[in-house]
DNA sequence: AATGAATGAGTCTTCATTCAT
DNA sequence: AATGAATGAAGACTCATTCAT
């Protein structure tokens, strides 16, 4: 009684879906098992979501919205371009670490069909990169980072970040991801900010 | 009729599979259409490959082997750490550009199931990163690149590279990917080599 | 159209399966034709039965349960060892005669795979023989039958009975099987009851 | 080299087929594995046998012919109705015991399709029963056995015999079948020979 | 809104059989 | 006679989705 009524049905379905999609992949998960785990009937899913595909999209949007909000807050909470970038990367890894299932969806399950890549995956990276771009742009304006194309830079920063998470997922999340934060930050900061490294 | 005898059957199947898997995704492709396009009977696929899954793995190995060979040759053909890194990244983008279908498989289709991520996708990035690591290590030894953990550096370099390709794929390959080579190289080289950037 | 709503789905599937398995054999029958004949969709079979194999097992259990109940009742309804044995054999032949399809499954289709022989076929003959053994044991105790190993005796009685049915099935059920009841009973009764053979 | 050329191809195919059909069942065996085990190409089977079905028929005929010859010889070698019957049953069990695979084919694999039951299985039991009938008839003529319908008697004798073998096969041939010979003979002989039952 | 039994189109895979060599 | 690569028809089973209740 207690566990069943925690959250409304839509939320329960999303949570169950996130868990299974992350663990077994989109095609490896059946809508029935999601319904079971969510404690609803098979048909109920279709009251809240038009199709299985729309369900994974919803799962992802939930995840993305939550991420974006946190990241924006985190970035605003500190000052200084370098500190902002550090915060962004560290927080990003922490968020991924706290929800490996969603991380997996983010990293691979959304790339199932060319259609999905073009719509959702694209939007996801766009949102992410907008934040990165913001930090980069501000850093350049402030003279903290070297001159560069913020868009291209964001693509590469995001790639490095993303691949670090993928490595961790491929390693079965067997080590603390957030421990890699400083390593990542160093690399990125040198890439974006490198200006005054003396001689050698 | 004309295309029927070009190449042996195994090769024809691999080519057809690469095309469809890349265009429509692993699950969006049926073994029958691969057989049709390859000009063989449905059952023939199973003479050469144990299952549909082993087929995509084979497609990928083919692609990876080809890539690795080219990249190694390319890197060896030039001298100087910076030149090697540039060559590596440029060649990588060129290879991806010349075979968008395989690029798509490489970037997403191999991540279909958690199983695949753990086995094949892992191996693929490992192979790629080994080359990158080699260049980074040599560069550090030679004093051309700054001191850093070559492994972690390779992860990030690979991530940036990969994401640049993914962007291109998500944009429907609508612009020449190789045109981005210098941008990527700059970013990476600053990240790995940044030592003597004068004042500001 | 008329037959559609007779009985629930599970029952309709079992009946259709019994018919086809009996007529065309297990491997000669497709799940689709069973579904068609039962007036259900192909997938519906798998709601009620885990696999085609579990379906034939279910068909058989149904048949066996029905048989056993009838035979036990029949045997209890009469008194005297000889009368019981006669009743058992007669009733057995009558039951087989009334459902030739199930008889065929019982006699041969359950022996399709070594696995089935070891599990289901074994259990079926065990159930049958337990009843026979009971009658034989009681007959011996009562002094009506000669001393013998009831287990081995049951094997042989069952064999004679079974082969009589098989003959009938092989002859396309072209004669009334129950007409053979007295002949069978005589043979068996002499075998089990013959006590005072003089001389030799 | 030595093993391969022992026997001609036809014989090798029959032997391999007997082994597999007996162990894994008719439908559980592929023609390819038979060809492999026989050391011939897949297509070669079809030079010697028209189809898979004709192959199992051939296997069976081989087995039956061999059996019949031995049984006839065995029966003729002794004198006296009772001795002949004993010899027949004992020899039958011994032959089955010496070739469990063929025994399994005989007992169940030939019953795969209604067609097979009607043609081959029928013929097999007919051959067997002819021998039994002969012994029974002679016994009756000689006054050794009681008056009865030899045909029906043979059906029942054959059934008892057959079921004893089936029990043994179902028990994984885990005990010496020939040890059951005397038990079987007693049962049968009482059934056929019992003449002077007093009274009742 | 919720259910869950039912649907049936869709797919991978097997394998007896053929035939060019 | 022999080969064995190739065929392609066939079939068990799955599962997203629907709809009567």
Coordinates of N, CA and C in Angstrom, one line a residue, chain A:
Chain A
X1 N 0.8 -1.2 0.0 CA 0.0 0.0 0.0 C 0.9 1.3 0.0
X2 N 1.9 1.2 0.8 CA 2.8 2.3 0.9 C 3.5 2.6 -0.4
X3 N 4.1 1.5 -0.8 CA 5.0 1.7 -2.0 C 4.2 1.9 -3.3
X4 N 3.1 1.3 -3.3 CA 2.3 1.5 -4.6 C 1.8 2.9 -4.8
X5 N 1.4 3.6 -3.8 CA 0.8 4.9 -4.0 C 1.8 6.0 -3.9
X6 N 3.1 5.7 -3.8 CA 4.1 6.7 -3.9 C 4.2 7.2 -5.3
X7 N 3.8 8.4 -5.5 CA 3.9 9.0 -6.9 C 2.7 8.5 -7.6
X8 N 2.3 9.3 -8.6 CA 1.2 8.9 -9.4 C 1.6 7.9 -10.5
X9 N 0.7 7.4 -11.2 CA 1.0 6.4 -12.2 C 2.1 6.8 -13.2
X10 N 1.9 7.9 -13.7 CA 2.8 8.4 -14.8 C 4.3 8.3 -14.3
X11 N 4.4 8.8 -13.1 CA 5.8 8.8 -12.5 C 6.3 7.4 -12.3
X12 N 5.4 6.6 -11.8 CA 5.9 5.2 -11.6 C 6.3 4.5 -12.9
X13 N 5.5 4.8 -13.9 CA 5.9 4.2 -15.2 C 7.2 4.7 -15.7
X14 N 7.4 6.0 -15.6 CA 8.7 6.6 -16.0 C 9.8 6.0 -15.2
X15 N 9.7 5.8 -14.0 CA 10.8 5.3 -13.2 C 11.1 3.9 -13.5
X16 N 10.0 3.1 -13.7 CA 10.2 1.7 -14.1 C 10.9 1.6 -15.4
X17 N 10.4 2.4 -16.3 CA 11.0 2.4 -17.7 C 12.5 2.8 -17.7
X18 N 12.8 3.8 -16.9 CA 14.2 4.3 -16.8 C 15.1 3.1 -16.4
X19 N 14.6 2.4 -15.4 CA 15.4 1.3 -14.8 C 15.6 0.2 -15.9
X20 N 14.6 -0.2 -16.5 CA 14.7 -1.3 -17.5 C 15.4 -0.9 -18.8
X21 N 15.1 0.3 -19.3 CA 15.8 0.7 -20.5 C 17.3 0.8 -20.2
X22 N 17.6 1.3 -19.1 CA 19.0 1.5 -18.7 C 19.7 0.2 -18.6
X23 N 19.0 -0.8 -18.0 CA 19.6 -2.1 -17.7 C 19.6 -3.0 -18.9
X24 N 18.5 -3.0 -19.6 CA 18.4 -4.1 -20.6 C 18.3 -3.5 -22.0
X25 N 18.3 -2.2 -22.1 CA 18.2 -1.6 -23.4 C 16.8 -1.4 -23.9
X26 N 16.6 -0.6 -24.8 CA 15.3 -0.2 -25.3 C 14.6 -1.5 -25.9
X27 N 15.3 -2.1 -26.8 CA 14.6 -3.3 -27.4 C 14.6 -4.5 -26.5
X28 N 15.5 -4.5 -25.5 CA 15.5 -5.6 -24.6 C 14.5 -5.5 -23.5
X29 N 13.7 -4.5 -23.5 CA 12.7 -4.2 -22.5 C 11.3 -4.3 -23.1
X30 N 10.4 -5.0 -22.5 CA 9.1 -5.1 -23.0 C 8.2 -4.1 -22.2
X31 N 7.2 -3.6 -22.8 CA 6.3 -2.7 -22.1 C 5.6 -3.4 -21.0
X32 N 5.4 -4.7 -21.1 CA 4.7 -5.5 -20.1 C 5.5 -5.5 -18.8
X33 N 6.8 -5.7 -18.9 CA 7.6 -5.7 -17.7 C 7.7 -4.3 -17.0
X34 N 7.7 -3.3 -17.8 CA 7.6 -2.0 -17.3 C 6.3 -1.8 -16.5
X35 N 5.2 -2.2 -17.1 CA 3.9 -2.1 -16.4 C 3.9 -2.9 -15.1
X36 N 4.4 -4.1 -15.2 CA 4.5 -4.9 -14.0 C 5.3 -4.2 -12.9
X37 N 6.5 -3.8 -13.2 CA 7.3 -3.1 -12.2 C 6.7 -1.8 -11.7
X38 N 5.9 -1.2 -12.6 CA 5.2 0.1 -12.1 C 4.0 -0.2 -11.4
X39 N 3.5 -1.5 -11.4 CA 2.3 -1.8 -10.7 C 1.1 -1.3 -11.4
X40 N 1.1 -1.3 -12.7 CA -0.1 -0.9 -13.5 C -0.3 -2.0 -14.5
X41 N -1.5 -1.9 -15.1 CA -1.8 -2.9 -16.2 C -1.1 -2.5 -17.5
X42 N -0.9 -3.4 -18.3 CA -0.2 -3.2 -19.6 C -0.8 -2.1 -20.4
X43 N -2.1 -2.0 -20.4 CA -2.8 -1.0 -21.2 C -2.7 0.4 -20.6
X44 N -2.4 0.5 -19.4 CA -2.3 1.8 -18.7 C -1.2 2.7 -19.2
X45 N -0.1 2.0 -19.6 CA 1.0 2.8 -20.2 C 0.5 3.6 -21.4
X46 N -0.4 3.1 -22.1 CA -0.9 3.7 -23.3 C -1.9 4.8 -23.1
X47 N -2.3 5.0 -21.8 CA -3.1 6.1 -21.5 C -2.2 7.3 -21.3
X48 N -1.0 7.1 -20.7 CA -0.1 8.2 -20.5 C 0.9 8.4 -21.6
X49 N 1.2 7.4 -22.4 CA 2.2 7.6 -23.4 C 1.7 7.0 -24.7
X50 N 1.9 7.7 -25.8 CA 1.4 7.2 -27.1 C 1.9 5.9 -27.5
X51 N 3.2 5.7 -27.3 CA 3.9 4.5 -27.7 C 5.1 4.2 -26.9
X52 N 5.7 3.1 -27.1 CA 6.9 2.8 -26.4 C 8.0 3.8 -26.7
X53 N 8.0 4.2 -27.9 CA 9.0 5.2 -28.3 C 8.8 6.5 -27.5
X54 N 7.6 7.0 -27.4 CA 7.3 8.2 -26.7 C 7.6 8.0 -25.2
X55 N 7.5 6.8 -24.8 CA 7.9 6.6 -23.4 C 9.4 6.8 -23.1
X56 N 10.2 6.3 -24.0 CA 11.6 6.5 -23.7 C 12.0 8.0 -23.9
X57 N 11.3 8.6 -24.8 CA 11.5 10.0 -25.0 C 11.2 10.8 -23.7
X58 N 10.0 10.4 -23.1 CA 9.6 11.0 -21.9 C 10.6 10.8 -20.7
X59 N 11.0 9.5 -20.7 CA 12.0 9.2 -19.6 C 13.2 10.1 -19.8
X60 N 13.6 10.3 -21.0 CA 14.8 11.1 -21.3 C 14.6 12.6 -21.0
X61 N 13.4 13.0 -21.3 CA 13.2 14.5 -21.1 C 13.2 14.7 -19.6
X62 N 12.6 13.8 -18.8 CA 12.6 13.9 -17.4 C 14.0 14.1 -16.9
X63 N 14.8 13.2 -17.4 CA 16.2 13.1 -17.0 C 17.0 14.4 -17.4
X64 N 16.7 14.8 -18.6 CA 17.4 15.9 -19.1 C 17.0 17.2 -18.4
X65 N 15.7 17.4 -18.2 CA 15.2 18.5 -17.5 C 15.9 18.6 -16.1
X66 N 15.9 17.5 -15.4 CA 16.4 17.5 -14.1 C 17.9 17.9 -14.1
X67 N 18.6 17.3 -15.1 CA 20.0 17.6 -15.2 C 20.3 19.1 -15.5
X68 N 19.6 19.6 -16.4 CA 19.8 21.0 -16.8 C 19.6 21.9 -15.7
X69 N 18.5 21.7 -15.0 CA 18.2 22.6 -13.9 C 19.4 22.6 -12.9
X70 N 19.8 21.4 -12.5 CA 20.9 21.2 -11.5 C 22.2 21.9 -12.0
X71 N 22.4 21.6 -13.3 CA 23.7 22.2 -13.8 C 23.7 23.7 -13.8
X72 N 22.5 24.2 -14.3 CA 22.4 25.7 -14.3 C 22.6 26.3 -12.9
X73 N 21.9 25.7 -12.0 CA 22.0 26.2 -10.6 C 23.5 26.1 -10.1
X74 N 24.1 25.0 -10.4 CA 25.4 24.7 -9.9 C 26.4 25.8 -10.5
X75 N 26.2 26.0 -11.8 CA 27.1 26.9 -12.5 C 27.0 28.4 -11.9
X76 N 25.7 28.7 -11.7 CA 25.4 30.1 -11.2 C 25.9 30.3 -9.8
X77 N 26.0 29.2 -9.1 CA 26.3 29.3 -7.6 C 27.8 29.7 -7.4
X78 N 28.6 29.5 -8.4 CA 30.0 29.8 -8.2 C 30.4 31.0 -9.2
X79 N 31.5 31.6 -8.9 CA 32.0 32.7 -9.8 C 33.4 32.4 -10.3
X80 N 33.6 33.0 -11.4 CA 34.9 32.7 -12.1 C 34.8 31.7 -13.1
X81 N 35.3 32.0 -14.3 CA 35.1 31.1 -15.4 C 35.6 29.7 -15.2
X82 N 36.8 29.6 -14.6 CA 37.4 28.3 -14.4 C 36.6 27.5 -13.4
X83 N 36.2 28.2 -12.3 CA 35.4 27.6 -11.3 C 34.1 27.1 -11.8
X84 N 33.5 27.9 -12.7 CA 32.2 27.5 -13.3 C 32.4 26.2 -14.2
X85 N 33.4 26.2 -14.9 CA 33.7 25.0 -15.8 C 33.9 23.8 -14.9
X86 N 34.7 23.9 -13.9 CA 35.0 22.8 -13.0 C 33.7 22.3 -12.4
X87 N 32.9 23.3 -11.9 CA 31.6 22.9 -11.3 C 30.7 22.2 -12.3
X88 N 30.7 22.7 -13.5 CA 29.8 22.0 -14.5 C 30.2 20.6 -14.7
X89 N 31.5 20.4 -14.9 CA 32.0 19.0 -15.2 C 31.8 18.1 -14.0
X90 N 32.1 18.6 -12.9 CA 32.0 17.8 -11.6 C 30.6 17.4 -11.4
X91 N 29.7 18.4 -11.5 CA 28.3 18.2 -11.2 C 27.8 17.2 -12.2
X92 N 28.2 17.4 -13.5 CA 27.7 16.5 -14.5 C 28.1 15.0 -14.2
X93 N 29.3 14.8 -13.8 CA 29.7 13.4 -13.5 C 28.9 12.9 -12.3
X94 N 28.7 13.8 -11.3 CA 28.0 13.4 -10.1 C 26.5 13.0 -10.5
X95 N 25.9 13.7 -11.3 CA 24.5 13.4 -11.7 C 24.5 12.1 -12.4
X96 N 25.4 11.9 -13.3 CA 25.4 10.6 -14.0 C 25.6 9.5 -13.1
X97 N 26.5 9.7 -12.1 CA 26.9 8.6 -11.2 C 25.7 8.3 -10.3
X98 N 24.8 9.2 -10.0 CA 23.7 9.0 -9.1 C 22.6 8.3 -9.8
X99 N 22.6 8.1 -11.1 CA 21.6 7.5 -11.8 C 22.1 6.8 -13.1
X100 N 22.8 5.7 -12.8 CA 23.4 5.0 -14.0 C 22.5 4.5 -15.0
X101 N 21.3 4.2 -14.7 CA 20.3 3.7 -15.7 C 20.0 4.8 -16.7
X102 N 19.7 6.0 -16.2 CA 19.5 7.1 -17.1 C 20.7 7.4 -17.8
X103 N 21.9 7.3 -17.2 CA 23.1 7.6 -17.9 C 23.2 6.7 -19.1
X104 N 22.9 5.4 -18.9 CA 22.9 4.5 -20.1 C 22.0 4.9 -21.2
X105 N 20.8 5.3 -20.8 CA 19.8 5.7 -21.8 C 20.4 6.9 -22.6
X106 N 20.9 7.8 -21.8 CA 21.4 9.0 -22.4 C 22.5 8.7 -23.4
X107 N 23.4 7.8 -23.0 CA 24.6 7.5 -23.8 C 24.3 6.6 -25.0
X108 N 23.4 5.7 -24.9 CA 23.3 4.8 -26.0 C 21.8 4.5 -26.4
X109 N 20.9 4.3 -25.5 CA 19.6 3.9 -25.9 C 18.9 4.8 -26.7
X110 N 19.2 6.1 -26.6 CA 18.6 7.1 -27.4 C 19.1 7.1 -28.9
X111 N 20.1 6.3 -29.1 CA 20.7 6.2 -30.4 C 20.2 5.0 -31.2
X112 N 19.1 4.4 -30.7 CA 18.6 3.2 -31.3 C 18.3 3.3 -32.8
X113 N 17.5 4.3 -33.1 CA 17.1 4.4 -34.5 C 17.6 5.8 -35.0
X114 N 17.9 5.8 -36.3 CA 18.4 7.0 -36.9 C 17.4 8.2 -36.6
X115 N 16.2 7.8 -36.5 CA 15.2 8.8 -36.2 C 15.4 9.5 -34.8
X116 N 15.6 8.6 -33.9 CA 15.9 9.1 -32.5 C 17.2 9.9 -32.4
X117 N 18.2 9.5 -33.1 CA 19.4 10.3 -33.1 C 19.1 11.7 -33.6
X118 N 18.4 11.7 -34.7 CA 18.1 13.0 -35.3 C 17.2 13.9 -34.4
X119 N 16.4 13.3 -33.7 CA 15.5 14.2 -32.9 C 15.9 14.3 -31.5
X120 N 15.8 13.3 -30.7 CA 16.1 13.4 -29.3 C 17.5 13.6 -28.9
X121 N 18.4 12.7 -29.4 CA 19.8 12.7 -29.0 C 20.3 14.1 -29.4
X122 N 19.9 14.6 -30.5 CA 20.4 15.9 -30.9 C 20.0 17.0 -29.9
X123 N 18.7 16.9 -29.6 CA 18.3 17.9 -28.6 C 19.0 17.8 -27.3
X124 N 19.2 16.6 -26.9 CA 19.9 16.4 -25.6 C 21.3 17.0 -25.6
X125 N 22.0 16.7 -26.6 CA 23.3 17.3 -26.6 C 23.3 18.8 -26.8
X126 N 22.3 19.2 -27.5 CA 22.2 20.7 -27.7 C 22.0 21.4 -26.3
X127 N 21.1 20.8 -25.6 CA 20.8 21.4 -24.2 C 22.1 21.4 -23.4
X128 N 22.8 20.3 -23.4 CA 24.0 20.2 -22.7 C 25.0 21.2 -23.2
X129 N 25.1 21.2 -24.5 CA 26.2 22.1 -25.0 C 25.9 23.6 -24.9
X130 N 24.6 23.9 -24.8 CA 24.3 25.3 -24.6 C 24.8 25.8 -23.2
X131 N 24.7 25.0 -22.3 CA 25.3 25.3 -21.0 C 26.8 25.5 -21.1
X132 N 27.4 24.5 -21.7 CA 28.9 24.6 -21.9 C 29.3 25.8 -22.7
X133 N 28.5 26.0 -23.8 CA 28.8 27.2 -24.6 C 28.8 28.5 -23.8
X134 N 27.7 28.5 -22.9 CA 27.6 29.7 -22.1 C 28.8 30.0 -21.3
X135 N 29.2 28.9 -20.6 CA 30.4 29.1 -19.8 C 31.6 29.5 -20.6
X136 N 31.8 28.8 -21.7 CA 32.9 29.1 -22.6 C 32.9 30.6 -23.1
X137 N 31.7 31.0 -23.6 CA 31.6 32.3 -24.1 C 31.9 33.4 -23.0
X138 N 31.3 33.1 -21.8 CA 31.6 34.1 -20.7 C 33.0 34.1 -20.4
X139 N 33.6 33.0 -20.4 CA 35.1 32.9 -20.1 C 35.9 33.7 -21.1
X140 N 35.5 33.6 -22.3 CA 36.3 34.3 -23.4 C 36.1 35.8 -23.2
X141 N 34.8 36.1 -23.0 CA 34.5 37.6 -22.8 C 35.3 38.1 -21.7
X142 N 35.3 37.3 -20.6 CA 36.0 37.8 -19.4 C 37.5 37.8 -19.5
X143 N 37.9 37.2 -20.6 CA 39.4 37.1 -20.8 C 40.0 36.0 -20.1
X144 N 39.2 35.1 -19.5 CA 39.7 34.0 -18.8 C 40.1 32.8 -19.7
X145 N 39.4 32.7 -20.8 CA 39.7 31.6 -21.7 C 40.2 32.2 -23.0
X146 N 41.0 31.4 -23.7 CA 41.5 31.9 -25.0 C 40.4 32.1 -26.0
X147 N 40.6 32.8 -27.0 CA 39.7 33.0 -28.1 C 39.4 31.6 -28.9
X148 N 38.2 31.3 -29.1 CA 37.9 30.1 -29.9 C 36.4 30.1 -30.3
X149 N 36.1 29.2 -31.2 CA 34.6 29.1 -31.6 C 33.9 28.3 -30.4
X150 N 33.1 29.0 -29.7 CA 32.5 28.4 -28.5 C 31.6 27.1 -28.9
X151 N 31.0 27.2 -30.1 CA 30.2 26.0 -30.5 C 31.1 24.8 -30.7
X152 N 32.1 24.9 -31.4 CA 32.9 23.8 -31.7 C 33.6 23.3 -30.4
X153 N 34.0 24.3 -29.6 CA 34.6 23.9 -28.3 C 33.7 23.1 -27.5
X154 N 32.4 23.5 -27.4 CA 31.4 22.8 -26.6 C 31.3 21.4 -27.1
X155 N 31.3 21.2 -28.4 CA 31.2 19.8 -29.0 C 32.3 19.0 -28.4
X156 N 33.5 19.5 -28.4 CA 34.6 18.7 -28.0 C 34.6 18.5 -26.4
X157 N 34.3 19.5 -25.7 CA 34.2 19.4 -24.3 C 33.1 18.3 -23.9
X158 N 32.0 18.5 -24.6 CA 30.9 17.5 -24.3 C 31.3 16.1 -24.7
X159 N 32.1 16.0 -25.8 CA 32.5 14.7 -26.2 C 33.5 14.0 -25.2
X160 N 34.4 14.8 -24.7 CA 35.3 14.3 -23.7 C 34.6 13.9 -22.4
X161 N 33.7 14.7 -22.0 CA 32.8 14.4 -20.9 C 32.0 13.2 -21.0
X162 N 31.4 13.1 -22.2 CA 30.5 12.0 -22.5 C 31.3 10.7 -22.5
X163 N 32.4 10.7 -23.1 CA 33.2 9.5 -23.3 C 33.7 9.0 -22.0
X164 N 33.9 9.9 -21.1 CA 34.4 9.5 -19.8 C 33.3 8.8 -19.0
X165 N 32.1 9.2 -19.2 CA 30.9 8.5 -18.6 C 30.7 7.2 -19.3
X166 N 30.9 7.1 -20.6 CA 30.7 5.9 -21.3 C 31.7 4.8 -20.9
X167 N 32.9 5.2 -20.7 CA 34.0 4.3 -20.2 C 33.5 3.7 -18.9
X168 N 33.0 4.6 -18.0 CA 32.6 4.2 -16.7 C 31.4 3.2 -16.8
X169 N 30.5 3.5 -17.7 CA 29.3 2.5 -17.9 C 29.8 1.2 -18.5
X170 N 30.7 1.3 -19.4 CA 31.2 0.1 -20.0 C 32.0 -0.8 -19.0
X171 N 32.6 -0.1 -18.0 CA 33.3 -0.8 -16.9 C 32.3 -1.2 -15.8
X172 N 31.0 -1.2 -16.2 CA 30.0 -1.6 -15.2 C 29.9 -0.7 -13.9
X173 N 30.3 0.5 -14.1 CA 30.2 1.5 -13.0 C 31.0 1.0 -11.8
X174 N 32.1 0.3 -12.1 CA 32.9 -0.3 -11.1 C 33.8 0.6 -10.3
X175 N 33.9 1.8 -10.7 CA 34.7 2.8 -9.9 C 33.9 4.1 -9.7
X176 N 34.3 4.9 -8.7 CA 33.5 6.1 -8.5 C 33.8 7.1 -9.7
X177 N 32.8 7.4 -10.4 CA 33.0 8.3 -11.6 C 33.4 9.7 -11.1
X178 N 32.9 10.1 -10.0 CA 33.2 11.5 -9.6 C 34.7 11.7 -9.3
X179 N 35.4 10.6 -9.0 CA 36.8 10.7 -8.8 C 37.6 11.1 -10.0
X180 N 36.9 11.0 -11.2 CA 37.6 11.4 -12.4 C 37.4 12.9 -12.7
X181 N 36.7 13.5 -11.9 CA 36.3 14.9 -12.1 C 37.5 15.9 -12.3
X182 N 38.5 15.7 -11.4 CA 39.6 16.7 -11.5 C 40.4 16.4 -12.8
X183 N 40.6 15.1 -13.1 CA 41.3 14.8 -14.3 C 40.7 15.4 -15.5
X184 N 39.4 15.3 -15.6 CA 38.6 15.8 -16.7 C 38.7 17.3 -16.7
X185 N 38.5 17.9 -15.6 CA 38.6 19.4 -15.5 C 39.9 19.9 -16.0
X186 N 41.0 19.3 -15.5 CA 42.3 19.7 -16.0 C 42.4 19.7 -17.5
X187 N 42.1 18.6 -18.0 CA 42.2 18.5 -19.5 C 41.4 19.6 -20.2
X188 N 40.2 19.7 -19.8 CA 39.3 20.7 -20.4 C 39.9 22.1 -20.2
X189 N 40.2 22.4 -19.0 CA 40.6 23.7 -18.8 C 41.9 24.1 -19.5
X190 N 42.8 23.2 -19.6 CA 44.0 23.5 -20.4 C 43.6 23.7 -21.8
X191 N 42.6 22.9 -22.3 CA 42.2 23.1 -23.7 C 41.5 24.4 -24.0
X192 N 40.7 24.8 -23.0 CA 40.0 26.1 -23.3 C 40.7 27.3 -22.8
X193 N 41.5 27.1 -21.7 CA 42.0 28.3 -21.1 C 43.5 28.6 -21.3
X194 N 44.2 27.5 -21.8 CA 45.6 27.5 -21.9 C 46.1 28.8 -22.5
X195 N 46.7 29.6 -21.7 CA 47.2 30.9 -22.2 C 48.6 31.2 -21.7
X196 N 48.8 30.9 -20.4 CA 50.0 31.4 -19.8 C 51.0 30.3 -19.3
X197 N 50.9 29.2 -19.9 CA 51.8 28.2 -19.4 C 53.2 28.5 -19.7
X198 N 54.0 28.7 -18.7 CA 55.4 29.2 -19.0 C 56.2 28.0 -19.6
X199 N 57.2 28.4 -20.2 CA 58.2 27.5 -20.8 C 57.9 26.0 -20.7
X200 N 58.3 25.4 -19.7 CA 58.0 23.9 -19.6 C 58.2 23.4 -18.2

